[in-house]
CHARMM-style PDB file with segment names, atoms N, HN, CA, C and O in Angstrom:
ATOM      1  N   UNK     1      -2.229   2.358  -8.576  1.00  0.00      PROA
ATOM      2  CA  UNK     1      -1.693   1.706  -7.380  1.00  0.00      PROA
ATOM      3  C   UNK     1      -0.323   1.118  -7.698  1.00  0.00      PROA
ATOM      4  O   UNK     1      -0.123   0.554  -8.775  1.00  0.00      PROA
ATOM      5  N   UNK     2       0.598   1.243  -6.792  1.00  0.00      PROA
ATOM      6  HN  UNK     2       0.436   1.701  -5.918  1.00  0.00      PROA
ATOM      7  CA  UNK     2       1.951   0.726  -6.992  1.00  0.00      PROA
ATOM      8  C   UNK     2       1.957  -0.794  -6.868  1.00  0.00      PROA
ATOM      9  O   UNK     2       1.192  -1.376  -6.098  1.00  0.00      PROA
ATOM     10  N   UNK     3       2.834  -1.416  -7.639  1.00  0.00      PROA
ATOM     11  HN  UNK     3       3.455  -0.943  -8.264  1.00  0.00      PROA
ATOM     12  CA  UNK     3       2.928  -2.874  -7.538  1.00  0.00      PROA
ATOM     13  C   UNK     3       3.897  -3.262  -6.422  1.00  0.00      PROA
ATOM     14  O   UNK     3       4.528  -2.407  -5.801  1.00  0.00      PROA
ATOM     15  N   UNK     4       4.001  -4.566  -6.185  1.00  0.00      PROA
ATOM     16  HN  UNK     4       3.489  -5.260  -6.690  1.00  0.00      PROA
ATOM     17  CA  UNK     4       4.802  -5.053  -5.061  1.00  0.00      PROA
ATOM     18  C   UNK     4       6.276  -4.687  -5.194  1.00  0.00      PROA
ATOM     19  O   UNK     4       6.910  -4.310  -4.209  1.00  0.00      PROA
ATOM     20  N   UNK     5       6.826  -4.793  -6.402  1.00  0.00      PROA
ATOM     21  HN  UNK     5       6.311  -5.099  -7.203  1.00  0.00      PROA
ATOM     22  CA  UNK     5       8.253  -4.482  -6.562  1.00  0.00      PROA
ATOM     23  C   UNK     5       8.532  -3.003  -6.323  1.00  0.00      PROA
ATOM     24  O   UNK     5       9.595  -2.646  -5.815  1.00  0.00      PROA
ATOM     25  N   UNK     6       7.587  -2.144  -6.684  1.00  0.00      PROA
ATOM     26  HN  UNK     6       6.723  -2.434  -7.096  1.00  0.00      PROA
ATOM     27  CA  UNK     6       7.743  -0.715  -6.421  1.00  0.00      PROA
ATOM     28  C   UNK     6       7.747  -0.459  -4.922  1.00  0.00      PROA
ATOM     29  O   UNK     6       8.552   0.326  -4.422  1.00  0.00      PROA
ATOM     30  N   UNK     7       6.838  -1.129  -4.203  1.00  0.00      PROA
ATOM     31  HN  UNK     7       6.184  -1.767  -4.609  1.00  0.00      PROA
ATOM     32  CA  UNK     7       6.791  -0.985  -2.754  1.00  0.00      PROA
ATOM     33  C   UNK     7       8.078  -1.506  -2.109  1.00  0.00      PROA
ATOM     34  O   UNK     7       8.614  -0.877  -1.197  1.00  0.00      PROA
ATOM     35  N   UNK     8       8.573  -2.653  -2.583  1.00  0.00      PROA
ATOM     36  HN  UNK     8       8.137  -3.163  -3.325  1.00  0.00      PROA
ATOM     37  CA  UNK     8       9.809  -3.216  -2.040  1.00  0.00      PROA
ATOM     38  C   UNK     8      10.968  -2.240  -2.234  1.00  0.00      PROA
ATOM     39  O   UNK     8      11.766  -2.025  -1.321  1.00  0.00      PROA
ATOM     40  N   UNK     9      11.053  -1.657  -3.412  1.00  0.00      PROA
ATOM     41  HN  UNK     9      10.405  -1.831  -4.154  1.00  0.00      PROA
ATOM     42  CA  UNK     9      12.117  -0.698  -3.702  1.00  0.00      PROA
ATOM     43  C   UNK     9      12.004   0.512  -2.771  1.00  0.00      PROA
ATOM     44  O   UNK     9      13.006   0.980  -2.229  1.00  0.00      PROA
ATOM     45  N   UNK    10      10.783   1.013  -2.589  1.00  0.00      PROA
ATOM     46  HN  UNK    10       9.970   0.633  -3.029  1.00  0.00      PROA
ATOM     47  CA  UNK    10      10.569   2.163  -1.718  1.00  0.00      PROA
ATOM     48  C   UNK    10      10.967   1.823  -0.279  1.00  0.00      PROA
ATOM     49  O   UNK    10      11.562   2.645   0.418  1.00  0.00      PROA
ATOM     50  N   UNK    11      10.637   0.620   0.153  1.00  0.00      PROA
ATOM     51  HN  UNK    11      10.153  -0.047  -0.413  1.00  0.00      PROA
ATOM     52  CA  UNK    11      10.948   0.195   1.523  1.00  0.00      PROA
ATOM     53  C   UNK    11      12.456   0.252   1.779  1.00  0.00      PROA
ATOM     54  O   UNK    11      12.894   0.743   2.819  1.00  0.00      PROA
ATOM     55  N   UNK    12      13.240  -0.250   0.834  1.00  0.00      PROA
ATOM     56  HN  UNK    12      12.883  -0.649  -0.011  1.00  0.00      PROA
ATOM     57  CA  UNK    12      14.697  -0.248   1.020  1.00  0.00      PROA
ATOM     58  C   UNK    12      15.282   1.165   0.914  1.00  0.00      PROA
ATOM     59  O   UNK    12      16.232   1.497   1.623  1.00  0.00      PROA
ATOM     60  N   UNK    13      14.718   1.995   0.034  1.00  0.00      PROA
ATOM     61  HN  UNK    13      13.946   1.726  -0.542  1.00  0.00      PROA
ATOM     62  CA  UNK    13      15.176   3.385  -0.067  1.00  0.00      PROA
ATOM     63  C   UNK    13      14.904   4.135   1.235  1.00  0.00      PROA
ATOM     64  O   UNK    13      15.767   4.854   1.738  1.00  0.00      PROA
ATOM     65  N   UNK    14      13.703   3.960   1.771  1.00  0.00      PROA
ATOM     66  HN  UNK    14      13.002   3.376   1.362  1.00  0.00      PROA
ATOM     67  CA  UNK    14      13.342   4.638   3.016  1.00  0.00      PROA
ATOM     68  C   UNK    14      14.220   4.146   4.160  1.00  0.00      PROA
ATOM     69  O   UNK    14      14.667   4.946   4.982  1.00  0.00      PROA
ATOM     70  N   UNK    15      14.471   2.856   4.224  1.00  0.00      PROA
ATOM     71  HN  UNK    15      14.107   2.206   3.556  1.00  0.00      PROA
ATOM     72  CA  UNK    15      15.329   2.315   5.280  1.00  0.00      PROA
ATOM     73  C   UNK    15      16.704   2.962   5.233  1.00  0.00      PROA
ATOM     74  O   UNK    15      17.256   3.328   6.271  1.00  0.00      PROA
ATOM     75  N   UNK    16      17.261   3.106   4.033  1.00  0.00      PROA
ATOM     76  HN  UNK    16      16.813   2.809   3.190  1.00  0.00      PROA
ATOM     77  CA  UNK    16      18.569   3.782   3.909  1.00  0.00      PROA
ATOM     78  C   UNK    16      18.478   5.225   4.379  1.00  0.00      PROA
ATOM     79  O   UNK    16      19.358   5.706   5.093  1.00  0.00      PROA
ATOM     80  N   UNK    17      17.403   5.924   3.975  1.00  0.00      PROA
ATOM     81  HN  UNK    17      16.688   5.533   3.395  1.00  0.00      PROA
ATOM     82  CA  UNK    17      17.227   7.331   4.356  1.00  0.00      PROA
ATOM     83  C   UNK    17      17.189   7.522   5.868  1.00  0.00      PROA
ATOM     84  O   UNK    17      17.781   8.464   6.394  1.00  0.00      PROA
ATOM     85  N   UNK    18      16.494   6.631   6.562  1.00  0.00      PROA
ATOM     86  HN  UNK    18      16.012   5.866   6.135  1.00  0.00      PROA
ATOM     87  CA  UNK    18      16.331   6.800   8.010  1.00  0.00      PROA
ATOM     88  C   UNK    18      17.397   6.055   8.813  1.00  0.00      PROA
ATOM     89  O   UNK    18      17.378   6.076  10.044  1.00  0.00      PROA
ATOM     90  N   UNK    19      18.325   5.398   8.118  1.00  0.00      PROA
ATOM     91  HN  UNK    19      18.341   5.381   7.118  1.00  0.00      PROA
ATOM     92  CA  UNK    19      19.447   4.753   8.792  1.00  0.00      PROA
ATOM     93  C   UNK    19      19.137   3.420   9.446  1.00  0.00      PROA
ATOM     94  O   UNK    19      19.772   3.051  10.434  1.00  0.00      PROA
ATOM     95  N   UNK    20      18.161   2.688   8.903  1.00  0.00      PROA
ATOM     96  HN  UNK    20      17.645   2.987   8.101  1.00  0.00      PROA
ATOM     97  CA  UNK    20      17.801   1.373   9.453  1.00  0.00      PROA
ATOM     98  C   UNK    20      18.458   0.291   8.601  1.00  0.00      PROA
ATOM     99  O   UNK    20      18.338   0.313   7.376  1.00  0.00      PROA
ATOM    100  N   UNK    21      19.147  -0.649   9.232  1.00  0.00      PROA
ATOM    101  HN  UNK    21      19.245  -0.667  10.227  1.00  0.00      PROA
ATOM    102  CA  UNK    21      19.867  -1.692   8.488  1.00  0.00      PROA
ATOM    103  C   UNK    21      18.942  -2.800   7.978  1.00  0.00      PROA
ATOM    104  O   UNK    21      18.999  -3.932   8.459  1.00  0.00      PROA
ATOM    105  N   UNK    22      18.095  -2.473   7.007  1.00  0.00      PROA
ATOM    106  HN  UNK    22      18.048  -1.554   6.616  1.00  0.00      PROA
ATOM    107  CA  UNK    22      17.158  -3.443   6.442  1.00  0.00      PROA
ATOM    108  C   UNK    22      17.881  -4.284   5.404  1.00  0.00      PROA
ATOM    109  O   UNK    22      18.603  -3.759   4.556  1.00  0.00      PROA
ATOM    110  N   UNK    23      17.682  -5.587   5.477  1.00  0.00      PROA
ATOM    111  HN  UNK    23      17.095  -6.014   6.166  1.00  0.00      PROA
ATOM    112  CA  UNK    23      18.320  -6.476   4.511  1.00  0.00      PROA
ATOM    113  C   UNK    23      17.254  -7.359   3.874  1.00  0.00      PROA
ATOM    114  O   UNK    23      16.151  -7.484   4.407  1.00  0.00      PROA
ATOM    115  N   UNK    24      17.570  -7.958   2.761  1.00  0.00      PROA
ATOM    116  HN  UNK    24      18.466  -7.857   2.329  1.00  0.00      PROA
ATOM    117  CA  UNK    24      16.623  -8.858   2.115  1.00  0.00      PROA
ATOM    118  C   UNK    24      16.493 -10.113   2.958  1.00  0.00      PROA
ATOM    119  O   UNK    24      17.460 -10.575   3.563  1.00  0.00      PROA
ATOM    120  N   UNK    25      15.298 -10.652   2.989  1.00  0.00      PROA
ATOM    121  HN  UNK    25      14.512 -10.276   2.498  1.00  0.00      PROA
ATOM    122  CA  UNK    25      15.065 -11.846   3.792  1.00  0.00      PROA
ATOM    123  C   UNK    25      14.585 -11.492   5.183  1.00  0.00      PROA
ATOM    124  O   UNK    25      13.832 -10.536   5.372  1.00  0.00      PROA
ATOM    125  N   UNK    26      15.025 -12.267   6.146  1.00  0.00      PROA
ATOM    126  HN  UNK    26      15.637 -13.044   5.992  1.00  0.00      PROA
ATOM    127  CA  UNK    26      14.580 -12.142   7.534  1.00  0.00      PROA
ATOM    128  C   UNK    26      15.102 -10.863   8.185  1.00  0.00      PROA
ATOM    129  O   UNK    26      16.296 -10.571   8.132  1.00  0.00      PROA
ATOM    130  N   UNK    27      14.197 -10.109   8.795  1.00  0.00      PROA
ATOM    131  HN  UNK    27      13.226 -10.347   8.838  1.00  0.00      PROA
ATOM    132  CA  UNK    27      14.571  -8.884   9.503  1.00  0.00      PROA
ATOM    133  C   UNK    27      13.996  -8.862  10.911  1.00  0.00      PROA
ATOM    134  O   UNK    27      13.683  -7.798  11.447  1.00  0.00      PROA
ATOM    135  N   UNK    28      13.858 -10.037  11.505  1.00  0.00      PROA
ATOM    136  HN  UNK    28      14.111 -10.901  11.070  1.00  0.00      PROA
ATOM    137  CA  UNK    28      13.298 -10.142  12.847  1.00  0.00      PROA
ATOM    138  C   UNK    28      14.162  -9.524  13.927  1.00  0.00      PROA
ATOM    139  O   UNK    28      13.725  -9.377  15.069  1.00  0.00      PROA
ATOM    140  N   UNK    29      15.388  -9.161  13.574  1.00  0.00      PROA
ATOM    141  HN  UNK    29      15.743  -9.281  12.647  1.00  0.00      PROA
ATOM    142  CA  UNK    29      16.278  -8.542  14.547  1.00  0.00      PROA
ATOM    143  C   UNK    29      16.090  -7.024  14.635  1.00  0.00      PROA
ATOM    144  O   UNK    29      16.734  -6.367  15.453  1.00  0.00      PROA
ATOM    145  N   UNK    30      15.207  -6.465  13.794  1.00  0.00      PROA
ATOM    146  HN  UNK    30      14.684  -6.999  13.129  1.00  0.00      PROA
ATOM    147  CA  UNK    30      14.926  -5.033  13.882  1.00  0.00      PROA
ATOM    148  C   UNK    30      14.058  -4.762  15.101  1.00  0.00      PROA
ATOM    149  O   UNK    30      13.214  -5.576  15.474  1.00  0.00      PROA
ATOM    150  N   UNK    31      14.276  -3.620  15.707  1.00  0.00      PROA
ATOM    151  HN  UNK    31      14.962  -2.958  15.404  1.00  0.00      PROA
ATOM    152  CA  UNK    31      13.424  -3.232  16.823  1.00  0.00      PROA
ATOM    153  C   UNK    31      12.099  -2.690  16.286  1.00  0.00      PROA
ATOM    154  O   UNK    31      11.989  -2.346  15.109  1.00  0.00      PROA
ATOM    155  N   UNK    32      11.116  -2.620  17.147  1.00  0.00      PROA
ATOM    156  HN  UNK    32      11.206  -2.899  18.103  1.00  0.00      PROA
ATOM    157  CA  UNK    32       9.820  -2.033  16.758  1.00  0.00      PROA
ATOM    158  C   UNK    32      10.009  -0.589  16.328  1.00  0.00      PROA
ATOM    159  O   UNK    32       9.351  -0.123  15.397  1.00  0.00      PROA
ATOM    160  N   UNK    33      10.892   0.109  16.992  1.00  0.00      PROA
ATOM    161  HN  UNK    33      11.427  -0.269  17.748  1.00  0.00      PROA
ATOM    162  CA  UNK    33      11.156   1.510  16.649  1.00  0.00      PROA
ATOM    163  C   UNK    33      11.717   1.623  15.237  1.00  0.00      PROA
ATOM    164  O   UNK    33      11.299   2.488  14.468  1.00  0.00      PROA
ATOM    165  N   UNK    34      12.667   0.748  14.893  1.00  0.00      PROA
ATOM    166  HN  UNK    34      13.007   0.046  15.518  1.00  0.00      PROA
ATOM    167  CA  UNK    34      13.257   0.784  13.550  1.00  0.00      PROA
ATOM    168  C   UNK    34      12.220   0.458  12.483  1.00  0.00      PROA
ATOM    169  O   UNK    34      12.134   1.143  11.464  1.00  0.00      PROA
ATOM    170  N   UNK    35      11.432  -0.590  12.719  1.00  0.00      PROA
ATOM    171  HN  UNK    35      11.502  -1.146  13.547  1.00  0.00      PROA
ATOM    172  CA  UNK    35      10.394  -0.970  11.757  1.00  0.00      PROA
ATOM    173  C   UNK    35       9.360   0.143  11.617  1.00  0.00      PROA
ATOM    174  O   UNK    35       8.888   0.428  10.516  1.00  0.00      PROA
ATOM    175  N   UNK    36       9.016   0.765  12.733  1.00  0.00      PROA
ATOM    176  HN  UNK    36       9.399   0.534  13.627  1.00  0.00      PROA
ATOM    177  CA  UNK    36       8.059   1.865  12.710  1.00  0.00      PROA
ATOM    178  C   UNK    36       8.562   3.077  11.964  1.00  0.00      PROA
ATOM    179  O   UNK    36       7.787   3.781  11.318  1.00  0.00      PROA
ATOM    180  N   UNK    37       9.862   3.328  12.050  1.00  0.00      PROA
ATOM    181  HN  UNK    37      10.493   2.756  12.575  1.00  0.00      PROA
ATOM    182  CA  UNK    37      10.455   4.441  11.300  1.00  0.00      PROA
ATOM    183  C   UNK    37      10.254   4.231   9.808  1.00  0.00      PROA
ATOM    184  O   UNK    37       9.907   5.161   9.081  1.00  0.00      PROA
ATOM    185  N   UNK    38      10.475   2.998   9.358  1.00  0.00      PROA
ATOM    186  HN  UNK    38      10.758   2.242   9.948  1.00  0.00      PROA
ATOM    187  CA  UNK    38      10.318   2.681   7.934  1.00  0.00      PROA
ATOM    188  C   UNK    38       8.854   2.837   7.535  1.00  0.00      PROA
ATOM    189  O   UNK    38       8.539   3.546   6.578  1.00  0.00      PROA
ATOM    190  N   UNK    39       7.958   2.173   8.271  1.00  0.00      PROA
ATOM    191  HN  UNK    39       8.214   1.598   9.048  1.00  0.00      PROA
ATOM    192  CA  UNK    39       6.535   2.221   7.946  1.00  0.00      PROA
ATOM    193  C   UNK    39       5.962   3.624   8.014  1.00  0.00      PROA
ATOM    194  O   UNK    39       5.208   4.034   7.132  1.00  0.00      PROA
ATOM    195  N   UNK    40       6.313   4.354   9.047  1.00  0.00      PROA
ATOM    196  HN  UNK    40       6.926   4.020   9.763  1.00  0.00      PROA
ATOM    197  CA  UNK    40       5.808   5.723   9.201  1.00  0.00      PROA
ATOM    198  C   UNK    40       6.275   6.644   8.103  1.00  0.00      PROA
ATOM    199  O   UNK    40       5.516   7.488   7.627  1.00  0.00      PROA
ATOM    200  N   UNK    41       7.521   6.489   7.697  1.00  0.00      PROA
ATOM    201  HN  UNK    41       8.138   5.804   8.084  1.00  0.00      PROA
ATOM    202  CA  UNK    41       8.052   7.331   6.626  1.00  0.00      PROA
ATOM    203  C   UNK    41       7.390   6.995   5.298  1.00  0.00      PROA
ATOM    204  O   UNK    41       7.120   7.890   4.497  1.00  0.00      PROA
ATOM    205  N   UNK    42       7.123   5.702   5.055  1.00  0.00      PROA
ATOM    206  HN  UNK    42       7.343   4.975   5.706  1.00  0.00      PROA
ATOM    207  CA  UNK    42       6.438   5.304   3.821  1.00  0.00      PROA
ATOM    208  C   UNK    42       5.032   5.912   3.792  1.00  0.00      PROA
ATOM    209  O   UNK    42       4.618   6.463   2.773  1.00  0.00      PROA
ATOM    210  N   UNK    43       4.305   5.816   4.895  1.00  0.00      PROA
ATOM    211  HN  UNK    43       4.641   5.369   5.723  1.00  0.00      PROA
ATOM    212  CA  UNK    43       2.959   6.389   4.956  1.00  0.00      PROA
ATOM    213  C   UNK    43       3.011   7.893   4.708  1.00  0.00      PROA
ATOM    214  O   UNK    43       2.178   8.437   3.983  1.00  0.00      PROA
ATOM    215  N   UNK    44       3.978   8.554   5.303  1.00  0.00      PROA
ATOM    216  HN  UNK    44       4.655   8.113   5.892  1.00  0.00      PROA
ATOM    217  CA  UNK    44       4.117   9.997   5.126  1.00  0.00      PROA
ATOM    218  C   UNK    44       4.373  10.339   3.659  1.00  0.00      PROA
ATOM    219  O   UNK    44       3.771  11.275   3.133  1.00  0.00      PROA
ATOM    220  N   UNK    45       5.260   9.591   2.989  1.00  0.00      PROA
ATOM    221  HN  UNK    45       5.748   8.830   3.416  1.00  0.00      PROA
ATOM    222  CA  UNK    45       5.568   9.852   1.583  1.00  0.00      PROA
ATOM    223  C   UNK    45       4.362   9.591   0.689  1.00  0.00      PROA
ATOM    224  O   UNK    45       4.098  10.362  -0.234  1.00  0.00      PROA
ATOM    225  N   UNK    46       3.625   8.507   0.954  1.00  0.00      PROA
ATOM    226  HN  UNK    46       3.839   7.881   1.704  1.00  0.00      PROA
ATOM    227  CA  UNK    46       2.441   8.195   0.159  1.00  0.00      PROA
ATOM    228  C   UNK    46       1.399   9.292   0.339  1.00  0.00      PROA
ATOM    229  O   UNK    46       0.791   9.737  -0.634  1.00  0.00      PROA
ATOM    230  N   UNK    47       1.192   9.727   1.570  1.00  0.00      PROA
ATOM    231  HN  UNK    47       1.686   9.365   2.361  1.00  0.00      PROA
ATOM    232  CA  UNK    47       0.238  10.791   1.850  1.00  0.00      PROA
ATOM    233  C   UNK    47       0.634  12.075   1.132  1.00  0.00      PROA
ATOM    234  O   UNK    47      -0.213  12.738   0.533  1.00  0.00      PROA
ATOM    235  N   UNK    48       1.912  12.430   1.187  1.00  0.00      PROA
ATOM    236  HN  UNK    48       2.601  11.891   1.673  1.00  0.00      PROA
ATOM    237  CA  UNK    48       2.383  13.646   0.523  1.00  0.00      PROA
ATOM    238  C   UNK    48       2.195  13.559  -0.990  1.00  0.00      PROA
ATOM    239  O   UNK    48       1.810  14.540  -1.626  1.00  0.00      PROA
ATOM    240  N   UNK    49       2.466  12.386  -1.568  1.00  0.00      PROA
ATOM    241  HN  UNK    49       2.779  11.589  -1.051  1.00  0.00      PROA
ATOM    242  CA  UNK    49       2.296  12.261  -3.016  1.00  0.00      PROA
ATOM    243  C   UNK    49       0.827  12.321  -3.397  1.00  0.00      PROA
ATOM    244  O   UNK    49       0.483  12.870  -4.444  1.00  0.00      PROA
ATOM    245  N   UNK    50      -0.053  11.758  -2.556  1.00  0.00      PROA
ATOM    246  HN  UNK    50       0.227  11.311  -1.706  1.00  0.00      PROA
ATOM    247  CA  UNK    50      -1.489  11.811  -2.820  1.00  0.00      PROA
ATOM    248  C   UNK    50      -1.977  13.249  -2.725  1.00  0.00      PROA
ATOM    249  O   UNK    50      -2.737  13.722  -3.570  1.00  0.00      PROA
ATOM    250  N   UNK    51      -1.526  13.930  -1.681  1.00  0.00      PROA
ATOM    251  HN  UNK    51      -0.908  13.545  -0.995  1.00  0.00      PROA
ATOM    252  CA  UNK    51      -1.920  15.316  -1.455  1.00  0.00      PROA
ATOM    253  C   UNK    51      -1.434  16.219  -2.589  1.00  0.00      PROA
ATOM    254  O   UNK    51      -2.129  17.148  -2.999  1.00  0.00      PROA
ATOM    255  N   UNK    52      -0.224  15.930  -3.091  1.00  0.00      PROA
ATOM    256  HN  UNK    52       0.341  15.175  -2.758  1.00  0.00      PROA
ATOM    257  CA  UNK    52       0.347  16.729  -4.166  1.00  0.00      PROA
ATOM    258  C   UNK    52      -0.310  16.478  -5.517  1.00  0.00      PROA
ATOM    259  O   UNK    52      -0.206  17.311  -6.417  1.00  0.00      PROA
ATOM    260  N   UNK    53      -0.985  15.344  -5.672  1.00  0.00      PROA
ATOM    261  HN  UNK    53      -1.070  14.667  -4.941  1.00  0.00      PROA
ATOM    262  CA  UNK    53      -1.609  15.027  -6.959  1.00  0.00      PROA
ATOM    263  C   UNK    53      -3.001  15.622  -7.082  1.00  0.00      PROA
ATOM    264  O   UNK    53      -3.631  15.502  -8.133  1.00  0.00      PROA
ATOM    265  N   UNK    54      -3.483  16.251  -6.044  1.00  0.00      PROA
ATOM    266  HN  UNK    54      -2.971  16.348  -5.191  1.00  0.00      PROA
ATOM    267  CA  UNK    54      -4.834  16.849  -6.097  1.00  0.00      PROA
ATOM    268  C   UNK    54      -4.764  18.283  -6.514  1.00  0.00      PROA
ATOM    269  OT1 UNK    54      -5.795  18.948  -6.614  1.00  0.00      PROA
TER     270      UNK     54
END
């Protein structure tokens, strides 16, 4: 299982990939769509890595 710092790093990498202006600290100004893009992409990557490890 990945630790918190690994997840944090992945979150910022994914945000850059999908073009969401994620910053450290408060991000309450993000839209639901932007936050969902980050979360959905992370889930997709985790699923793909799990699927690829079998």
